[in-house]
Coordinates of C-alpha atoms and ligand atoms in Angstrom, one line a residue:
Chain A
X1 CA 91.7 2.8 29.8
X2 CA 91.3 6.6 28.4
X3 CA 93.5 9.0 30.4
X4 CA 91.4 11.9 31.1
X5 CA 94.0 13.7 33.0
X6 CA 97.5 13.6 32.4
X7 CA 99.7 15.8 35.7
X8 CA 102.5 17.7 34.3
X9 CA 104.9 19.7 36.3
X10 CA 105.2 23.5 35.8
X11 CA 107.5 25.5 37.3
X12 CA 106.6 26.2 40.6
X13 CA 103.7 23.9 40.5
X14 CA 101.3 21.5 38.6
X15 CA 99.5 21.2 35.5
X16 CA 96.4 18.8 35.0
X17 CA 95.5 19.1 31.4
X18 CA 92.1 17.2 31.0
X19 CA 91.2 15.4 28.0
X20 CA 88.8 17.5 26.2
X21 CA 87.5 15.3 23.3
X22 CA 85.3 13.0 25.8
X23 CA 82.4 13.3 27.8
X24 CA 83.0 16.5 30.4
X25 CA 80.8 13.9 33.0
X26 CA 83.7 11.4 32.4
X27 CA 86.7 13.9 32.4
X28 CA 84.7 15.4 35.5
X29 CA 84.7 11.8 37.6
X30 CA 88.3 11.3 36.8
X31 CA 89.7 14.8 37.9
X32 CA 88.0 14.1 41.3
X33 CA 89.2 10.9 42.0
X34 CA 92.5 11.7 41.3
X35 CA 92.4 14.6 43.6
X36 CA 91.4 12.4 46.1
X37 CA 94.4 9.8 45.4
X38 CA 96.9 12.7 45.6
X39 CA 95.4 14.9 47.7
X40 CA 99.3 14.6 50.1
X41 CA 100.9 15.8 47.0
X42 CA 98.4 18.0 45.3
X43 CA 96.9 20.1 48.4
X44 CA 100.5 21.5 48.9
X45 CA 100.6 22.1 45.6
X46 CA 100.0 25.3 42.9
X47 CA 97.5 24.1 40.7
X48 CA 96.5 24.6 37.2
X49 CA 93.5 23.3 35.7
X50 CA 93.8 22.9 31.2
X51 CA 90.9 22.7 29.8
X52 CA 92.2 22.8 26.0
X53 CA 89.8 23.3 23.3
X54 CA 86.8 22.0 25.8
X55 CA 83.8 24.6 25.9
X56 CA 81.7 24.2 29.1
X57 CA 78.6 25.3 30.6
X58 CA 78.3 28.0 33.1
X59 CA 76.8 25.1 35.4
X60 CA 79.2 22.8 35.1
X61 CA 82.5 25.4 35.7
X62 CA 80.4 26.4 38.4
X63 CA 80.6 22.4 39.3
X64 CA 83.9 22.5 39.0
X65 CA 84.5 25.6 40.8
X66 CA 83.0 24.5 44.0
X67 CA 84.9 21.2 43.6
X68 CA 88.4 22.5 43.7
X69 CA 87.2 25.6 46.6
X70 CA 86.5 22.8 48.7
X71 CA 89.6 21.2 47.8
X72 CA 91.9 23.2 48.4
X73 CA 92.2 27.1 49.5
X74 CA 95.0 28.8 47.2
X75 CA 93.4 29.8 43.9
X76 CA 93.4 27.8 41.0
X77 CA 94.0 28.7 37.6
X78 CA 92.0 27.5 35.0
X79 CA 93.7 27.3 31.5
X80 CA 91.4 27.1 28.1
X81 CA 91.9 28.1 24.6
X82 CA 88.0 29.0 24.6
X83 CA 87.6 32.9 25.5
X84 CA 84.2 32.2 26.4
X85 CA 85.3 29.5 29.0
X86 CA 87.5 32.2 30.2
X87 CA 85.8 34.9 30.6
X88 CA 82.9 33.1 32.3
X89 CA 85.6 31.5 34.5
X90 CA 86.7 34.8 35.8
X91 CA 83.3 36.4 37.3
X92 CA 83.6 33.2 39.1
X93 CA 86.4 33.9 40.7
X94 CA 89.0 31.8 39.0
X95 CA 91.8 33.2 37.3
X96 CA 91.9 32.3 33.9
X97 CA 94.9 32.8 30.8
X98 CA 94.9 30.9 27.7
X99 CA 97.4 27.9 28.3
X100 CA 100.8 29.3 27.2
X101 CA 102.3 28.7 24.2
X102 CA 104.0 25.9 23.5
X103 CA 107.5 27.2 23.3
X104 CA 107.5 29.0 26.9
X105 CA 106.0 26.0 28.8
X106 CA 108.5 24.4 31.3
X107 CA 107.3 21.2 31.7
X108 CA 108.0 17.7 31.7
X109 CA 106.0 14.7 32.8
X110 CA 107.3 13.3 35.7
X111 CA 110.9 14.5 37.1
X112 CA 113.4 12.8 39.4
X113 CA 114.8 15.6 41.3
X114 CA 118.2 15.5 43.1
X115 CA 118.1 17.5 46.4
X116 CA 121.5 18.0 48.6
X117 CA 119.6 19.1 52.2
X118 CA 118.3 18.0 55.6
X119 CA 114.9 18.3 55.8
X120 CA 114.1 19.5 59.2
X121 CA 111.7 19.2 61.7
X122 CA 108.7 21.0 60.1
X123 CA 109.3 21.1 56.6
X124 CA 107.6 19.2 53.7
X125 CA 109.3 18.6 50.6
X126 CA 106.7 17.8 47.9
X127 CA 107.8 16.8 44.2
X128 CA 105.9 15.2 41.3
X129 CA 107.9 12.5 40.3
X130 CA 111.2 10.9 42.1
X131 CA 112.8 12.0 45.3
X132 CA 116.7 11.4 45.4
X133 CA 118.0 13.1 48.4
X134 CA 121.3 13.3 49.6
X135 CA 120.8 14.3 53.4
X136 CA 118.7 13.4 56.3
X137 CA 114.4 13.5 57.1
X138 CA 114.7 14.7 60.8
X139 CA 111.9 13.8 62.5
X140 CA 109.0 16.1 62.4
X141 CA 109.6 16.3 58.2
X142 CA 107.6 14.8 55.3
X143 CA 108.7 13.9 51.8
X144 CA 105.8 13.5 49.5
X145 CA 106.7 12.3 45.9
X146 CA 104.1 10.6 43.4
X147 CA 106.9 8.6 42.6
X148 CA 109.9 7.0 44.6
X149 CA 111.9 8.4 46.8
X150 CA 115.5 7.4 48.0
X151 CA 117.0 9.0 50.8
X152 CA 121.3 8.9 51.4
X153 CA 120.9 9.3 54.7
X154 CA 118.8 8.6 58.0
X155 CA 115.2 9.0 57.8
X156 CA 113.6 9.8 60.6
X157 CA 110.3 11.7 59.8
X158 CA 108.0 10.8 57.6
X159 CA 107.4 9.3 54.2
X160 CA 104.7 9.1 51.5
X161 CA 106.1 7.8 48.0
X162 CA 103.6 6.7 45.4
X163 CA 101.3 9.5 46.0
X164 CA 99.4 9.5 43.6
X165 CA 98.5 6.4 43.9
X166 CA 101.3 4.0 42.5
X167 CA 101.7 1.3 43.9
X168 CA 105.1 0.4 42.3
X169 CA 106.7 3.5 43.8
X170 CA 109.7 2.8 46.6
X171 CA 111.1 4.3 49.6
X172 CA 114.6 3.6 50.3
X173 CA 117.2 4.9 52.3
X174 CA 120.4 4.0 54.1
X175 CA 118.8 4.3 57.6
X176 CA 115.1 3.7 57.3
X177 CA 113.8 5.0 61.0
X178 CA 110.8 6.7 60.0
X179 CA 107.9 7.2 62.0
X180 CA 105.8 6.5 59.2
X181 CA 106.1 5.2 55.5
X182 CA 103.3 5.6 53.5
X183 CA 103.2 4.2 49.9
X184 CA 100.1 4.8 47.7
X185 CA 97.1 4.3 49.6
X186 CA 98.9 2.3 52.5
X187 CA 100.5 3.5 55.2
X188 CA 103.1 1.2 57.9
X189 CA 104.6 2.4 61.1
X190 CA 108.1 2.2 62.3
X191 CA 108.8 -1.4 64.5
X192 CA 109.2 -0.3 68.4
X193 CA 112.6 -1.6 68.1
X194 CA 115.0 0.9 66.1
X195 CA 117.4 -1.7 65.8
X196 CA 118.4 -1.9 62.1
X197 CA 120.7 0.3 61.3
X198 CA 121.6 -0.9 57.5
X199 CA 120.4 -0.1 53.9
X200 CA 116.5 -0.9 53.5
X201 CA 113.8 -0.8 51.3
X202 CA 110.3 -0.6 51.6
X203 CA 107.4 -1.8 49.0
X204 CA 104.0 -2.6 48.4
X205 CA 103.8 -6.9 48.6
X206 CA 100.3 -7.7 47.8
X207 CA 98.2 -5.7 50.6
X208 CA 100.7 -4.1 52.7
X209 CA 104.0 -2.5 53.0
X210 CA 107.0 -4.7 53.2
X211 CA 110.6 -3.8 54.9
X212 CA 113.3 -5.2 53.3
X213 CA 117.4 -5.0 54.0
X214 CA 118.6 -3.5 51.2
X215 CA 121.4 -6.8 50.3
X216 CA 118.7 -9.3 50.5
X217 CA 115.9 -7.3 48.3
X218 CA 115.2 -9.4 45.1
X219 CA 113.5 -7.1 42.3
Chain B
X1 CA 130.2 48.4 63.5
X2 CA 128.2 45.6 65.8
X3 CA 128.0 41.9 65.0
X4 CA 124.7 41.4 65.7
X5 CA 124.1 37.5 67.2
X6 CA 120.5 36.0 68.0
X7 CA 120.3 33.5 71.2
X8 CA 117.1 31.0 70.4
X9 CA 115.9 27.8 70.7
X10 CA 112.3 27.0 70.2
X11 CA 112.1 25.1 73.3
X12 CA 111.0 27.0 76.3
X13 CA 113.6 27.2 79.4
X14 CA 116.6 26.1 77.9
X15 CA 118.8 28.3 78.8
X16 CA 118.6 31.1 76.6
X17 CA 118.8 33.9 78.8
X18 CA 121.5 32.2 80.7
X19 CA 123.6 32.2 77.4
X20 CA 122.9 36.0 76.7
X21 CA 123.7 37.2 80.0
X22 CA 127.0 35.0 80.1
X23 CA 128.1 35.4 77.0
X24 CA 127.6 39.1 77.0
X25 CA 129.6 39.5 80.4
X26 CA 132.3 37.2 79.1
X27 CA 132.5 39.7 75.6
X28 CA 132.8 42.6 77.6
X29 CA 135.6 41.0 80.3
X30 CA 137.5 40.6 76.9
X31 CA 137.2 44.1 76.4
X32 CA 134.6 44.1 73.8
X33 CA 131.4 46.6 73.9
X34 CA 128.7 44.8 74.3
X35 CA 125.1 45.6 74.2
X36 CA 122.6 42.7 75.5
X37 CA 119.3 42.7 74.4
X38 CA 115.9 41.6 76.0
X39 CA 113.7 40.7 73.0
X40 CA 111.3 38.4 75.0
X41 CA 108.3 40.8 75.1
X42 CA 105.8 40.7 78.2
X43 CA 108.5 38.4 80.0
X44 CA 111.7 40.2 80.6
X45 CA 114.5 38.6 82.2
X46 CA 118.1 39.1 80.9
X47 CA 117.7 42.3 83.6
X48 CA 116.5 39.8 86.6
X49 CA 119.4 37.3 85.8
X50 CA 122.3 40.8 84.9
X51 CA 120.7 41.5 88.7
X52 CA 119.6 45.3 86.7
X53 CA 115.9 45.3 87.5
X54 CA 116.3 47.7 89.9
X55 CA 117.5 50.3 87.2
X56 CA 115.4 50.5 84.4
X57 CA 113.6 53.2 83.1
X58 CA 113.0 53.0 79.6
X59 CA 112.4 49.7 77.5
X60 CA 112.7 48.5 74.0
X61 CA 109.4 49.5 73.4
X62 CA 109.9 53.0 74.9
X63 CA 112.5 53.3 72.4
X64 CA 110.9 52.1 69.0
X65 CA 107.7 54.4 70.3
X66 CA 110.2 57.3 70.2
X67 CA 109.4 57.9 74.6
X68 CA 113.0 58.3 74.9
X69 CA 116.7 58.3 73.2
X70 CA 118.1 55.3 72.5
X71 CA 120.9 55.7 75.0
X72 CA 118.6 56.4 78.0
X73 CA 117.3 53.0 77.6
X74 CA 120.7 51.5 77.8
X75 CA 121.3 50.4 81.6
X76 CA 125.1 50.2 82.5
X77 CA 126.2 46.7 84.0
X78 CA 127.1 46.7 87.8
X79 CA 130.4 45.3 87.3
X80 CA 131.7 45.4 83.9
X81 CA 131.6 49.3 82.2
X82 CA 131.7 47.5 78.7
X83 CA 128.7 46.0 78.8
X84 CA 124.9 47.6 78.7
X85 CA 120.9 45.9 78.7
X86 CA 118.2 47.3 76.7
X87 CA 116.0 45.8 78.4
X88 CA 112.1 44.1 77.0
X89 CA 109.0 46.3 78.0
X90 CA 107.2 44.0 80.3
X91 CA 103.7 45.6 80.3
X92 CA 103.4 45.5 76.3
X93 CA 102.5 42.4 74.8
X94 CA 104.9 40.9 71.7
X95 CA 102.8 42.0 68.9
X96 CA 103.9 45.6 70.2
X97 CA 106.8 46.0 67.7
X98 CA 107.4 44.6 64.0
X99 CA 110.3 43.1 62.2
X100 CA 111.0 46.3 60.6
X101 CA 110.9 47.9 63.2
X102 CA 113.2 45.5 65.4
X103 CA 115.5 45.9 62.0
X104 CA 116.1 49.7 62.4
X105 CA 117.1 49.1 66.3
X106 CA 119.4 46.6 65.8
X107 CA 121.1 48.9 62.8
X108 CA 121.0 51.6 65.3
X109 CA 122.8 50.0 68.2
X110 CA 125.3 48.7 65.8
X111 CA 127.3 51.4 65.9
X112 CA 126.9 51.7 69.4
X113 CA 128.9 48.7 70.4
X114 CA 131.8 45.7 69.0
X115 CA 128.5 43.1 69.7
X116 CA 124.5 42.9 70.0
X117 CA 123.3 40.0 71.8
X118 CA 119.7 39.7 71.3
X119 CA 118.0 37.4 73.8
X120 CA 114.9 35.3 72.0
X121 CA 111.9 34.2 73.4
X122 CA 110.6 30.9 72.8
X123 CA 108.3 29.6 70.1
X124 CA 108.6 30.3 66.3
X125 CA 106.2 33.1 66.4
X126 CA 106.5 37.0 66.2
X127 CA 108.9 37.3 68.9
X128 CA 111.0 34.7 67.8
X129 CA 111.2 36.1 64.0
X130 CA 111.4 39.6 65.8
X131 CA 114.2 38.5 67.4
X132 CA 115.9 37.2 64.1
X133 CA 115.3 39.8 61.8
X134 CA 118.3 41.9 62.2
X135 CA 120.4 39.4 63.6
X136 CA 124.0 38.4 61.9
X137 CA 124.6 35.1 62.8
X138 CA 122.0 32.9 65.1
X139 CA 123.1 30.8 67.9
X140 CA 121.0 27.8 68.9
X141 CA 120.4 26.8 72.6
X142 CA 119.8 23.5 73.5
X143 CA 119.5 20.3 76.4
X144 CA 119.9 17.1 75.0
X145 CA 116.5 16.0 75.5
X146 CA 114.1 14.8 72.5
X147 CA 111.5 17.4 72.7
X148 CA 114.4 20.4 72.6
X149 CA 116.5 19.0 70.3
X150 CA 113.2 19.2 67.9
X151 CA 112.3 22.3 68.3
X152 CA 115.8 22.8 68.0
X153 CA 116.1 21.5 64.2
X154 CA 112.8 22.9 63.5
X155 CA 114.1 26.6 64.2
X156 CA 117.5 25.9 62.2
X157 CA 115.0 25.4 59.6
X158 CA 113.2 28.3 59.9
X159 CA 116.5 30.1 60.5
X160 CA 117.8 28.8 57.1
X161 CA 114.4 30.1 54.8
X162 CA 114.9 33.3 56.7
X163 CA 118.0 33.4 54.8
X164 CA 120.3 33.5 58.3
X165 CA 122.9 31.5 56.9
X166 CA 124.8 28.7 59.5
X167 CA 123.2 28.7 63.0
X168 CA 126.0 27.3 65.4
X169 CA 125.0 25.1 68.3
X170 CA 125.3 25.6 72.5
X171 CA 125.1 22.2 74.0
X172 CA 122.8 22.7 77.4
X173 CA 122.8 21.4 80.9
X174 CA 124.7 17.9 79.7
X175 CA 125.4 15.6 82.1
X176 CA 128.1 13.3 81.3
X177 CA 127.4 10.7 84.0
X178 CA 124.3 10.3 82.1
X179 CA 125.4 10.3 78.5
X180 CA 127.8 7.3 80.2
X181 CA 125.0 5.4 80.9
X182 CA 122.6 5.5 78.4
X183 CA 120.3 7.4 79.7
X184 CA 121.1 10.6 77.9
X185 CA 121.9 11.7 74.2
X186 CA 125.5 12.3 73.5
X187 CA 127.0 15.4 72.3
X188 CA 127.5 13.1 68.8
X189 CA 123.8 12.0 68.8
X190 CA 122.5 15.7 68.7
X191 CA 125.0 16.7 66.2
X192 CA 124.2 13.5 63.7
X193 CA 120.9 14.7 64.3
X194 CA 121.0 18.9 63.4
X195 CA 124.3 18.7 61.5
X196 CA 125.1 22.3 62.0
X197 CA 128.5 23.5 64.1
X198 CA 129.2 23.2 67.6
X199 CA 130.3 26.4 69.7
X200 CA 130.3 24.9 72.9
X201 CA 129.1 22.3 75.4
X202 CA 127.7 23.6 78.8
X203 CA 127.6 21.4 81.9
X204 CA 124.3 21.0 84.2
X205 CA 125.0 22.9 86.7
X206 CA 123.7 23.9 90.2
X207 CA 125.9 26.9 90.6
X208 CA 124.2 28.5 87.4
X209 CA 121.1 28.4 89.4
X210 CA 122.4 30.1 92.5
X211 CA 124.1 32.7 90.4
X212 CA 121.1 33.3 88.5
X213 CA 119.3 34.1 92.2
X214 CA 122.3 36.3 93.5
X215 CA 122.2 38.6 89.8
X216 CA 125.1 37.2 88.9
X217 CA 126.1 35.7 86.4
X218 CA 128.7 32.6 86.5
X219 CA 131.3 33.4 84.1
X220 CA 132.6 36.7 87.0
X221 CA 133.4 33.6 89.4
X222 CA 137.2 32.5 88.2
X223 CA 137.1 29.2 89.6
X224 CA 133.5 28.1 88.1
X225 CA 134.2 25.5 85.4
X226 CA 130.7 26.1 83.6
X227 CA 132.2 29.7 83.7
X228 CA 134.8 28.8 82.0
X229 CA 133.3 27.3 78.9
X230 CA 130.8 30.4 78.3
X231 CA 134.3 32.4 78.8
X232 CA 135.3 29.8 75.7
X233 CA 132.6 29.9 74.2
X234 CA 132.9 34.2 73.8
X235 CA 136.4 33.5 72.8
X236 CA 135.1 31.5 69.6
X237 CA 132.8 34.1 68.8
X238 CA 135.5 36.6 68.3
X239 CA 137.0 34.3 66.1
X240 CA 139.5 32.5 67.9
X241 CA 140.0 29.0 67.6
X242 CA 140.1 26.9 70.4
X243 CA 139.0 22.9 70.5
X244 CA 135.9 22.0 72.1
X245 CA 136.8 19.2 74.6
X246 CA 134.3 17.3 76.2
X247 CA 133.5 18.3 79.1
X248 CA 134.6 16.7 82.3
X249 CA 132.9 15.4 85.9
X250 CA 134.7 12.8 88.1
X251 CA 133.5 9.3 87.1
X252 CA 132.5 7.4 90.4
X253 CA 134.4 4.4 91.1
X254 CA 131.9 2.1 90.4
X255 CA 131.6 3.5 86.8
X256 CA 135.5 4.2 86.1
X257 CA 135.3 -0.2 87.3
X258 CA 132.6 -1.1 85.2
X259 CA 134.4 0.7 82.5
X260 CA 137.4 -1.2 82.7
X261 CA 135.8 -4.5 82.6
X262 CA 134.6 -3.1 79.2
X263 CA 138.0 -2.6 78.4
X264 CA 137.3 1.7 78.1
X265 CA 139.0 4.3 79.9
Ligands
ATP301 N1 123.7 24.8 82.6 C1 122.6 24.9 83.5 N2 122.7 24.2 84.6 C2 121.6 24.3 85.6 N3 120.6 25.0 85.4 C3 120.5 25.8 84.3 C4 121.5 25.8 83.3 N4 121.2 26.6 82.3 C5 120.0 27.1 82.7 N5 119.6 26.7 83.8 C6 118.3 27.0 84.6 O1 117.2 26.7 83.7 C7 116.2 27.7 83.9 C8 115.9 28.3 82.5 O2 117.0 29.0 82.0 P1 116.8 30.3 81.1 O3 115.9 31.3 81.8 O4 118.2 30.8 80.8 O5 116.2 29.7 79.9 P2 115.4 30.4 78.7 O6 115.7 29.5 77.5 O7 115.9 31.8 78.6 O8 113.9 30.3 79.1 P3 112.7 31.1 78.4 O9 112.3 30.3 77.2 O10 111.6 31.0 79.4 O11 113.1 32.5 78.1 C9 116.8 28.7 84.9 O12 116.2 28.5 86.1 C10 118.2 28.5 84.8 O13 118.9 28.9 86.0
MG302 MG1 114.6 33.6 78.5

């Protein structure tokens, strides 16, 4: 299968380059479905759009424009080497550089991050890639990771791994309380009974999310 | 020059106020200068429990509006000659004053006294970052119920992006007869939970209540326990280190039995 959009992390956000030698209508169909997929990860997120070499009608940035408006409500940049595509992007409203040169860019596919915190009551930790944190989810706190996420310590909020849509991604921790765990598109809540209190890990097996302790998980 | 300390706790009716007005009488019986604040907007209090109402003139407000000198807003406690209430404006509402403006206060009463108490209102809106925004170090207030202990970790969040460093933790209303059985979360379960630093543990207590009526507050009553532990708790906040125990209440027989079936105690 082509990959019309590839998600890279920049600093202090995300890059979705789009493919620009096939058919815009095709490139167009994919971006919106993987907005859709990650839309946990991606709404929370500062966006960047690359066009590359692609030139494009004032209709369809206009298209695209209302897509991502509706989508989300912090601006979106829009990167093209096309000064045409550019220009016309800005009297819509977008803001619009050339993507930066090769050298300067910060940015790597997908990153496992190590984080040493508690993530309280309230916060949302977002991350393209894997989630290794060394500290607790209090309750009222989200981790959303398109990857997997492994917590040393007691989860008790919230958690989305996989969200962009894989379903190979894996939560694990070494008290797995959460209200909710959400992998890809499927979503489990906590048993009534809080009663494990060892090592687990959760995965997808075949339509829903299985709970496993940690010493009896077989990869 | 003032340490400035911020009394909040997301939670409504925690015991907040209670703290300030104790902890601010138990400063000044150490000798300290103390100046108590009333940042809770449109709902003052700290001057109903001090038992001040009576005496104010000027506000917070009155004072950031230039209506007055700083130090004719500053009421003079009934008992103790260290300690003095700016008291809130209650006819303004909370969006009266900004953080800026809250910051130039608090840097001019800091060379007023040895510590600025600054009583929070609840929530995690204006008021509440009003209330922060000059502070030096934040004290957390709260019961050991779910919902408090919630808001409680949601605020040391907040606290921590506002760049106020290690919130310590007051321990409100515990009961231990109830932590005993089960039906109450322990001083361990709360800490596992917000992992910052304990400053003290407060009893539930029916005499804080009564005080609160008479405009008193409890820590002037020498034989009060729950006295005690505020005067402890003050004692810690000028830097001196003295072990938090946990705090007592006479076991019934029944439980001090059932205990020593379970081999405890
Ligand atoms: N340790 C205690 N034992 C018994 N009652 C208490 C205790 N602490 C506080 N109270 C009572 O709880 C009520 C609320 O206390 P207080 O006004 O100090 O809370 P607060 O956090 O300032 O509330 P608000 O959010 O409304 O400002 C009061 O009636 C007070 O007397
Ligand atoms: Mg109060």
């Amino acid at each position: 299968m082509t990959e019309y959009i590839t998600i890279k992390g920049a600093r202090g956000g995300l890059r979705l380059h789009i493919l620009d030698t096939c058919e815009w209508t095709d490139a167009f169909v994919a971006l919106q479905k993987q907005l859709t997929d990650g839309a946990a990860l991606l709404q929370g997120m500062k966006l960047s759009l690359d066009l590359g070499h692609r030139e494009l009608s004032p209709q369809a940035l206009d298209e695209l424009h209302n897509v991502m408006r509706n989508y989300q409500t912090d601006p979106v940049d829009i990167l093209s080497e096309s000064r045409t595509v550019r220009a016309e992007a800005r009297t819509m409203g977008f803001i619009a550089k050339p993507p930066m040169p090769k050298s300067t860019t910060v940015e790597v596919e997908q990153t496992s991050t190590v984080m040493t915190r508690n993530v309280r009551s309230g916060q949302i930790v977002r991350h393209h890639g894997d989630v290794l944190l060394l500290g607790d989810v209090n309750a009222g706190a989200e981790v959303i990771a398109s990857g997997s996420v492994m917590v040393f310590g007691r989860v008790r909020g919230v958690i989305h791994a996989g969200a962009m849509g894989d379903r190979s991604a894996v939560i694990c921790a070494i008290e797995l309380s959460a209200t909710q765990l959400r992998i890809a598109d499927l979503r489990a809540r906590a048993p009534e009974d809080q009663g494990q209190k060892i090592p687990e890990i959760a995965c997808i097996e075949d339509t829903h999310i299985a709970v496993h302790a940690w010493h009896e998980y077989r990869r | 020059m003032a340490k400035v300390i911020t009394i909040t706790s997301g939670k409504g009716g925690v015991g907040k106020t209670t703290s300030t007005a104790n902890l601010g009488t138990a400063l000044a019986m150490l000798g300290k200068k103390v100046i108590v604040v009333d940042a809770d907007i449109g709902l003052r209090n700290l001057d109903v429990v001090l038992g001040l109402e009576n005496r104010i003139v000027y506000d917070l407000v009155d004072v950031i509006e230039g209506n007055c000198r700083l130090r004719q807003a500053l009421i003079k406690d009934k008992h103790n000659g260290e300690l003095y209430l700016l008291p809130a404006a209650q006819t303004k509402d909370k969006d009266a004053v900004s953080q800026d403006e809250m910051v130039e206060l608090v840097d001019q009463l800091r060379s007023e006294a040895d510590y600025v108490i600054i009583d929070s209102p609840a929530g995690i809106e204006s008021g509440f970052k009003n209330a922060i925004a000059g502070a030096d170090d934040i004290i957390i207030v709260t019961t050991p119920e779910v919902s408090a202990v919630r808001d409680a970790d949601r605020i040391i969040g907040l606290c921590e992006a506002a760049g106020k460093g290690h919130p310590r933790l007051i321990i409100n209303r515990l009961r231990p007869k109830m932590v005993r059985s089960g039906e109450m979360m322990s001083v361990e379960d709360l800490l596992q939970i917000l992992a910052i630093d304990l400053i003290g543990i407060i009893p539930d207590d029916e005499a804080v209540i009564t005080a609160t009526n008479r405009g008193e507050v409890l820590v002037l009553d020498k034989n009060s326990k729950t006295g005690k532990y505020y005067m402890d708790i003050a004692r810690r906040i000028t830097g001196e280190s003295i072990k938090i125990d946990p705090i007592e209440d006479n076991p019934s027989l029944m439980e001090r039995l059932s205990g020593m079936f379970q081999g405890k105690r």
